[in-house]
Coordinates of C-alpha atoms in Angstrom, one line a residue:
X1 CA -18.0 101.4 8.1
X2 CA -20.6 101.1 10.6
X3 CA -20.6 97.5 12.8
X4 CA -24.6 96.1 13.9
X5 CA -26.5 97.1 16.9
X6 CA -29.2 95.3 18.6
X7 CA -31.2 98.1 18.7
X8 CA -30.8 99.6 15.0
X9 CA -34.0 100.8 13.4
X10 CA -32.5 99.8 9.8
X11 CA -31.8 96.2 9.0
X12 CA -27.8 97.1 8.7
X13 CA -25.6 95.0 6.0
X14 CA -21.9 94.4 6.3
X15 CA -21.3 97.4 4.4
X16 CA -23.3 99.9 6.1
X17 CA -26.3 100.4 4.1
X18 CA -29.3 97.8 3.1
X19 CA -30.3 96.0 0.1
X20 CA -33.1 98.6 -0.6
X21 CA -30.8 101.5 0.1
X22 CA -28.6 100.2 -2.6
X23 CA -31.4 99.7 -4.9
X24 CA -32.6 103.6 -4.7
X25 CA -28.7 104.8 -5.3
X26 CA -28.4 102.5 -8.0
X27 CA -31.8 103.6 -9.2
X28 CA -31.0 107.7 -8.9
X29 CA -27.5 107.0 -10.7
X30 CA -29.5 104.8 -13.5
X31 CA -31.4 107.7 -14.2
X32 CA -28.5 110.7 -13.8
X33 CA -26.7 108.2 -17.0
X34 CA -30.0 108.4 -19.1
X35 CA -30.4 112.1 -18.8
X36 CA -26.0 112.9 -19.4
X37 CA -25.7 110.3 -21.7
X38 CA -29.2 110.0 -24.1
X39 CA -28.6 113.7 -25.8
X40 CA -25.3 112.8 -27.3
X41 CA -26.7 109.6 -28.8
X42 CA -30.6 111.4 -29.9
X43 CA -27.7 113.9 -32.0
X44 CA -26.0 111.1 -33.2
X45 CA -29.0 108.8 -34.5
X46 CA -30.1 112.4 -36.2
X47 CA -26.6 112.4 -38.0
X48 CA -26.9 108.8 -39.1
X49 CA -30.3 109.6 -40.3
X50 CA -29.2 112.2 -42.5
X51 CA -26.5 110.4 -43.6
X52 CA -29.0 107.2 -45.2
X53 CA -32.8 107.7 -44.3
X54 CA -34.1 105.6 -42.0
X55 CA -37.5 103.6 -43.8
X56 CA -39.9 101.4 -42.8
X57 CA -38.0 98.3 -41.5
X58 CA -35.3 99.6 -41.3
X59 CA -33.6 99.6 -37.4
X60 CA -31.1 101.8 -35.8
X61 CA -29.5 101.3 -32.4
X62 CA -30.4 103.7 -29.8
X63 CA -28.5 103.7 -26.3
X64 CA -29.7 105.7 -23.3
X65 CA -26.2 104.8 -21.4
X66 CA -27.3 102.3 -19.6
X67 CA -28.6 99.6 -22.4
X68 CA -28.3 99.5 -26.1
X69 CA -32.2 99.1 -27.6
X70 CA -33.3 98.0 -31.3
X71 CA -35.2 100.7 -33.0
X72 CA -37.5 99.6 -35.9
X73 CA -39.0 102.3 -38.1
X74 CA -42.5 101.9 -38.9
X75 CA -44.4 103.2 -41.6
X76 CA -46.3 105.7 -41.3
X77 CA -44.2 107.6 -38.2
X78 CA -43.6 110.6 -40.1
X79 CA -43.7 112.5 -37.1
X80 CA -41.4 110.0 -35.4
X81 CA -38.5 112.4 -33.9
X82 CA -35.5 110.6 -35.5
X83 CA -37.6 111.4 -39.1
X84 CA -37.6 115.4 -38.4
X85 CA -36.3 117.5 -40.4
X86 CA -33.1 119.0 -40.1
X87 CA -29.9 120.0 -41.8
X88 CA -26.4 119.6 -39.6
X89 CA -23.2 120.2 -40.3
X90 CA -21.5 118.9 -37.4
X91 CA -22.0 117.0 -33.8
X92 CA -22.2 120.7 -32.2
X93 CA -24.2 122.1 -35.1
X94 CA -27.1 119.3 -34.9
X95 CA -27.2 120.0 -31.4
X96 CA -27.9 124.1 -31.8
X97 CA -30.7 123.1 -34.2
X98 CA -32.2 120.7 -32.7
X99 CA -32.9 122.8 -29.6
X100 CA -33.6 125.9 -31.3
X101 CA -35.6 124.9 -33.9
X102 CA -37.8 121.6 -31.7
X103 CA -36.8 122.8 -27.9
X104 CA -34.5 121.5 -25.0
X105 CA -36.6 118.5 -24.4
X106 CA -36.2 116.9 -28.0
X107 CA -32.5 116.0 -26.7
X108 CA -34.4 112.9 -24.4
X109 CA -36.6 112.1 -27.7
X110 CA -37.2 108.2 -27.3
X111 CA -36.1 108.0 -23.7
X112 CA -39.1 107.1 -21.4
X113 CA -39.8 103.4 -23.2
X114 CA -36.3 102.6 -22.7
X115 CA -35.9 103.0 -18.9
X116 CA -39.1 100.9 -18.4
X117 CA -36.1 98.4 -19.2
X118 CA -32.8 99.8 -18.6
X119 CA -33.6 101.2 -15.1
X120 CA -34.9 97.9 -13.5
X121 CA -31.6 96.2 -15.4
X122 CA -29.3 98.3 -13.6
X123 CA -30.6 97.9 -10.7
X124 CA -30.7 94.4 -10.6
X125 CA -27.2 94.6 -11.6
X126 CA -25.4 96.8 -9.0
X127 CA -27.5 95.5 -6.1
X128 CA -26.5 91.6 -7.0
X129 CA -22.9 92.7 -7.8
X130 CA -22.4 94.0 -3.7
X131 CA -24.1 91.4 -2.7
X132 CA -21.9 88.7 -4.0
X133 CA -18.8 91.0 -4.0
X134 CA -19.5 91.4 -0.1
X135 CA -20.3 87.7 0.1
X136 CA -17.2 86.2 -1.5
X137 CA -15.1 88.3 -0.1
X138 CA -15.4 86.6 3.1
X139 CA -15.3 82.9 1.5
X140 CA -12.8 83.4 -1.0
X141 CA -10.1 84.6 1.9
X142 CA -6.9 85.0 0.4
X143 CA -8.1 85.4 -3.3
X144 CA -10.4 88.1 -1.5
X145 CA -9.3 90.9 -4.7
X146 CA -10.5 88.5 -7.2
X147 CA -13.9 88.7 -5.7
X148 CA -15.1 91.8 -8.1
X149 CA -14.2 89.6 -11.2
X150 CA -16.1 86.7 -10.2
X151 CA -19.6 88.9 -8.6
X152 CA -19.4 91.6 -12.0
X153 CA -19.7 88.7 -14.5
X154 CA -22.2 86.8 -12.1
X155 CA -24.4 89.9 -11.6
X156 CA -23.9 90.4 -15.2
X157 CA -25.3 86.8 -15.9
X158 CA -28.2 87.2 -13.9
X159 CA -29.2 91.0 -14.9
X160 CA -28.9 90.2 -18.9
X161 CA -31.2 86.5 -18.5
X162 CA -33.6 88.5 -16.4
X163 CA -34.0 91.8 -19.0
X164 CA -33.3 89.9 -22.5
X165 CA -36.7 88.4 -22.9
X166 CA -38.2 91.4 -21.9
X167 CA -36.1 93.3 -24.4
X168 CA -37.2 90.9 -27.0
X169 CA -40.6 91.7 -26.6
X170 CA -40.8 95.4 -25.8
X171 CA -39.0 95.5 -30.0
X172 CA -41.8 92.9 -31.4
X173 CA -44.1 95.5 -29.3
X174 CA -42.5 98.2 -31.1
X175 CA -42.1 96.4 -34.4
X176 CA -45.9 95.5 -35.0
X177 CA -47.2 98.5 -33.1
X178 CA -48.8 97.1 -30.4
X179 CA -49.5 98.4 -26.9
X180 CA -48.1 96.6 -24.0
X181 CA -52.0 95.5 -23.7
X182 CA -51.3 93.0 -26.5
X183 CA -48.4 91.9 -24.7
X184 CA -49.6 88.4 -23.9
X185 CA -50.7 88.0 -27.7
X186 CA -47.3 88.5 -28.9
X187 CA -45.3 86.7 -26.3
X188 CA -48.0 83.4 -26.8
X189 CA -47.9 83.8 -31.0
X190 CA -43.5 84.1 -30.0
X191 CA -43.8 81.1 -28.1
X192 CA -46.1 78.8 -30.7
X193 CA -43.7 80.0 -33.4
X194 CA -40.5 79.5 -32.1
X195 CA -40.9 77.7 -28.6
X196 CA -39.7 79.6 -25.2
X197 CA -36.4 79.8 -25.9
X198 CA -36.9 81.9 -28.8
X199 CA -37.4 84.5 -26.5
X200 CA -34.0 84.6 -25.6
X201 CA -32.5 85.0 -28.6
X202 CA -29.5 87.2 -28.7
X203 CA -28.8 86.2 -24.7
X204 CA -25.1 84.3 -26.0
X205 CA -23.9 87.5 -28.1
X206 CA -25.4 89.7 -25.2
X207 CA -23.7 87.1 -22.4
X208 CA -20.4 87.6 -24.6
X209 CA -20.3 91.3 -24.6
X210 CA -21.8 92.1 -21.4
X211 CA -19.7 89.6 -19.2
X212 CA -15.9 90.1 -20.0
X213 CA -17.4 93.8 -20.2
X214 CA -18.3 93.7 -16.6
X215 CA -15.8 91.4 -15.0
X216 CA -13.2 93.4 -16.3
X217 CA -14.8 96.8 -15.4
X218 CA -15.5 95.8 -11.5
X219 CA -12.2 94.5 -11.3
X220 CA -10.5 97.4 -13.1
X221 CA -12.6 99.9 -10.8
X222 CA -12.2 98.3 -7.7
X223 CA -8.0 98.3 -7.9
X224 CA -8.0 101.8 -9.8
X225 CA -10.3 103.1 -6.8
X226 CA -8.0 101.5 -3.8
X227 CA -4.9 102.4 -5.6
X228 CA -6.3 106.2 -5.8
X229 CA -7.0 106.5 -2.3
X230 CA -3.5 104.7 -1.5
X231 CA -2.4 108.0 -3.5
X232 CA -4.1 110.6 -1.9
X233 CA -4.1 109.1 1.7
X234 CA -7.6 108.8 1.6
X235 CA -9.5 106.0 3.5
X236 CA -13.1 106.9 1.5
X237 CA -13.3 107.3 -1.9
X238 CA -13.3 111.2 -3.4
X239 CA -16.6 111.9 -6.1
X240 CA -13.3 112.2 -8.3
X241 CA -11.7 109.3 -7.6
X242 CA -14.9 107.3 -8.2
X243 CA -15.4 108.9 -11.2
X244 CA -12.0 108.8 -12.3
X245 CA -11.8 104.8 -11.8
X246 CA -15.5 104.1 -13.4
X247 CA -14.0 106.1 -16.7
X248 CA -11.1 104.6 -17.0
X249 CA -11.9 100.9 -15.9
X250 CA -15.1 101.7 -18.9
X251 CA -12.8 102.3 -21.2
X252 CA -10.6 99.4 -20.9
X253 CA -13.1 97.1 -20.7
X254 CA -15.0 98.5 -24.2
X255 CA -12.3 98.4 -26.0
X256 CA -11.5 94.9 -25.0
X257 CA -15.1 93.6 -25.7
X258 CA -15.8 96.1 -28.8
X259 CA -15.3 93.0 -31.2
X260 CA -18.1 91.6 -29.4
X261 CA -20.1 94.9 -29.2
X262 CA -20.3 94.9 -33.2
X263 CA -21.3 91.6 -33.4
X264 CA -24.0 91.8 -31.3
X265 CA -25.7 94.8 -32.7
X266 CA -25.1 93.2 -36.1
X267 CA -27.0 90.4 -35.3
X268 CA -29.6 92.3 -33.6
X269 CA -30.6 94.6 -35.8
X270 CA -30.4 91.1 -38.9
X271 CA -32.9 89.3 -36.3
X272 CA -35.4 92.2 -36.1
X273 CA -35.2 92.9 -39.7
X274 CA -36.2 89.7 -40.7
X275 CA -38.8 89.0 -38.7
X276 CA -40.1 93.1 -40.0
X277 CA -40.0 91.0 -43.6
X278 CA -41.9 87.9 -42.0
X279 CA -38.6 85.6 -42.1
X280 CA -38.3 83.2 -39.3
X281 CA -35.3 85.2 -37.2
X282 CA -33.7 80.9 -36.9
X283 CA -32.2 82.3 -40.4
X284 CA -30.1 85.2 -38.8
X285 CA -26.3 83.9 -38.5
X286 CA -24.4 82.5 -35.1
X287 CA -21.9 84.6 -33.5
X288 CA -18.7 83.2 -34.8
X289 CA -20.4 83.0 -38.7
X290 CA -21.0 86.7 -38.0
X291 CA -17.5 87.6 -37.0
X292 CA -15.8 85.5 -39.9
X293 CA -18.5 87.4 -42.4
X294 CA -17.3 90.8 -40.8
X295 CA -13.1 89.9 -41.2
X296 CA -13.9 88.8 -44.8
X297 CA -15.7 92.2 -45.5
X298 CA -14.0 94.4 -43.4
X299 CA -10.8 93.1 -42.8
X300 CA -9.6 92.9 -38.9
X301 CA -10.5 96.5 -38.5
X302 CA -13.9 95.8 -39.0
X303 CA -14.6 94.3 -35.7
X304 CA -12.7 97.5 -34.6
X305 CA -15.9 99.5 -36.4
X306 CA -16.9 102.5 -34.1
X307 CA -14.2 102.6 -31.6
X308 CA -14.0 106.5 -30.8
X309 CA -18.0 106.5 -30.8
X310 CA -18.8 103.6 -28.2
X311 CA -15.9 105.4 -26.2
X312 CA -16.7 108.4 -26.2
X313 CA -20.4 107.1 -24.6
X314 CA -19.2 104.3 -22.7
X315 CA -16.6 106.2 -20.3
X316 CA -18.8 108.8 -19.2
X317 CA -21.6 106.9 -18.8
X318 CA -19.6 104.1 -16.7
X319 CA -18.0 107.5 -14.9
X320 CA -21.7 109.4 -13.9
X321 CA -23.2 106.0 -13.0
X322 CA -20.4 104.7 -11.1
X323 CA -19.6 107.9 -8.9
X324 CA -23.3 108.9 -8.4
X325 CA -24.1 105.3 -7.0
X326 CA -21.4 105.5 -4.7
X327 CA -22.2 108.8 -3.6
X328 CA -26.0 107.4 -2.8
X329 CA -24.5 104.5 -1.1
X330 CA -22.0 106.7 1.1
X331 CA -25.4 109.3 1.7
X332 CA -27.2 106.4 3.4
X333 CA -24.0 104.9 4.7
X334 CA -23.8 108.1 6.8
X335 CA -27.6 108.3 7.4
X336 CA -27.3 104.9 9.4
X337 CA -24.2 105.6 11.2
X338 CA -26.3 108.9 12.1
X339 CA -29.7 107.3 13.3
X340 CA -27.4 103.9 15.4
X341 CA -25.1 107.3 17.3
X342 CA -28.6 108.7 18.3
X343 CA -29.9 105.6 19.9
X344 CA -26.8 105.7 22.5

């Protein structure tokens, strides 16, 4: 990695590349996810909806790869693009039609509102989690490995209080069909029903998914990736082995925290609905009532409920967003390393 110079034009970190350098390769791979990831989950919300229409009130969960959103059906959306027509057979069937019969770009129907959230999330995330993985590091000394466990759940932390209010209120938005220039209506009517911290509801489920999720999946990466380049006598990372590690660390880590995952979309999509029926969302169950409600219905295998599913769009999603950002990162490591050599 490239050391400091007194006369470097760019503000060098420890690693070789600066905060804002990290933010616009976080940013790039945010947005490579959305646009891999969102057509398998547009088909899949398509299935569902021809499976059990989706009415007025009714919400659906609609994940771009980066984030997970609430979806609440209005009335009146006829034209809404999970309500066109369509008849499919199967996953590759629904994907034919939909292109042929509505275009190409009908596979990234719904995606623009959700970056306005999902791109700022993640890059809040992966810029906090090298800064403190870079920063404990050097204070945790000989427990230096554990550092990724301790900055993925912290990042985590900070990322999910930062974007859960805002999620909140980008669904009422949605929800009452308002434009973002009622926004300060519908936080202020939010905040005189329910006080300030209503606008964190859904932050413990979220904290309890999202943080085992992420400590796990940095520390998984992180070994997976050094143990790879061990193997293959390299001293930087491959695109391969990056990818490789993010798909594999994703996986362990959702199938670890799926319990949590169901839970948390359960009680999502109960808090939205009530409030779509005028019911204070206080009613909607805690975690742990939720999970016990779930075992009695379901059995154990119920928390288990979509396993193949969230896998099959967690791993690549971890893989493209993990290998692209570190592909940004070594672009602009090399960039700087270029621009100090030409000063001497």
């Amino acid at each position: 990695m490239s050391g400091h110079s007194g006369q470097s034009p760019v503000p060098v970190e420890s690693n070789g590349i600066t905060p804002f350098q990290q933010m616009v390769a976080s940013c790039s791979g945010a947005l490579l996810t959305s646009l891999f990831v969102t057509p398998l989950d547009v088909v899949k919300i398509r299935l569902q909806a021809q499976k059990s229409p989706l009415f007025k009130g009714k919400c659906f969960v609609y994940c771009n790869g980066l984030m997970d959103h609430i979806c609440v059906c209005t009335n009146g959306n006829s034209k809404a693009w999970y309500k066109a027509p369509g008849h499919f057979n199967s996953t590759l069937d629904a994907f034919i039609k939909i292109v042929r019969r509505e275009g190409v770009k009908s596979l990234w129907s719904g995606l623009p509102p959700t970056l306005v959230m999902a791109v700022p999330a993640t890059v809040i995330y992966f810029t906090c989690y090298d800064q403190l993985c870079a920063a404990l590091k050097v204070r945790m000394g000989s427990h230096a490995d554990e550092a990724p466990l301790l900055a993925g759940a912290l990042a985590r932390v900070g990322s999910v209080t930062v974007i859960s209010p805002l999620e909140l209120i980008r669904t009422k938005l949605q929800a009452q069909r308002q434009s973002y220039r009622e926004l300060s209506e519908v936080i202020r009517s939010a905040v005189q029903a329910e006080g300030w911290q209503s606008l964190w509801r859904g932050w413990g489920p979220t904290l309890l998914r999202d943080v085992p999720f992420s400590a796990m999946y940095w520390y998984n990466y992180e070994k997976g990736k050094a143990w790879l380049c061990e193997h293959y006598h390299t001293r930087e990372p491959t695109f391969a082995i990056t990818f490789l590690s993010g798909a594999v660390s994703g996986s362990i880590a959702s199938i670890v925290t799926l319990p949590f995952d169901v839970v948390k979309t359960r009680r999502q999509v109960e808090i939205v609905e009530l409030q779509e029926m005028n019911l204070s969302s206080r009613a909607s169950s805690s975690t742990l009532t939720v999970m016990s409600r779930i075992v009695a219905e379901n059995g154990i295998g119920g928390l288990f409920a979509g396993f193949l599913p969230r896998l099959i769009k967690v791993a690549p999603a971890c893989a493209i967003m993990i290998s692209s950002y570190e592909f940004g990162k070594a672009f602009f490591r090399k960039h700087n390393q270029e621009r100090l050599l030409s000063l001497f």
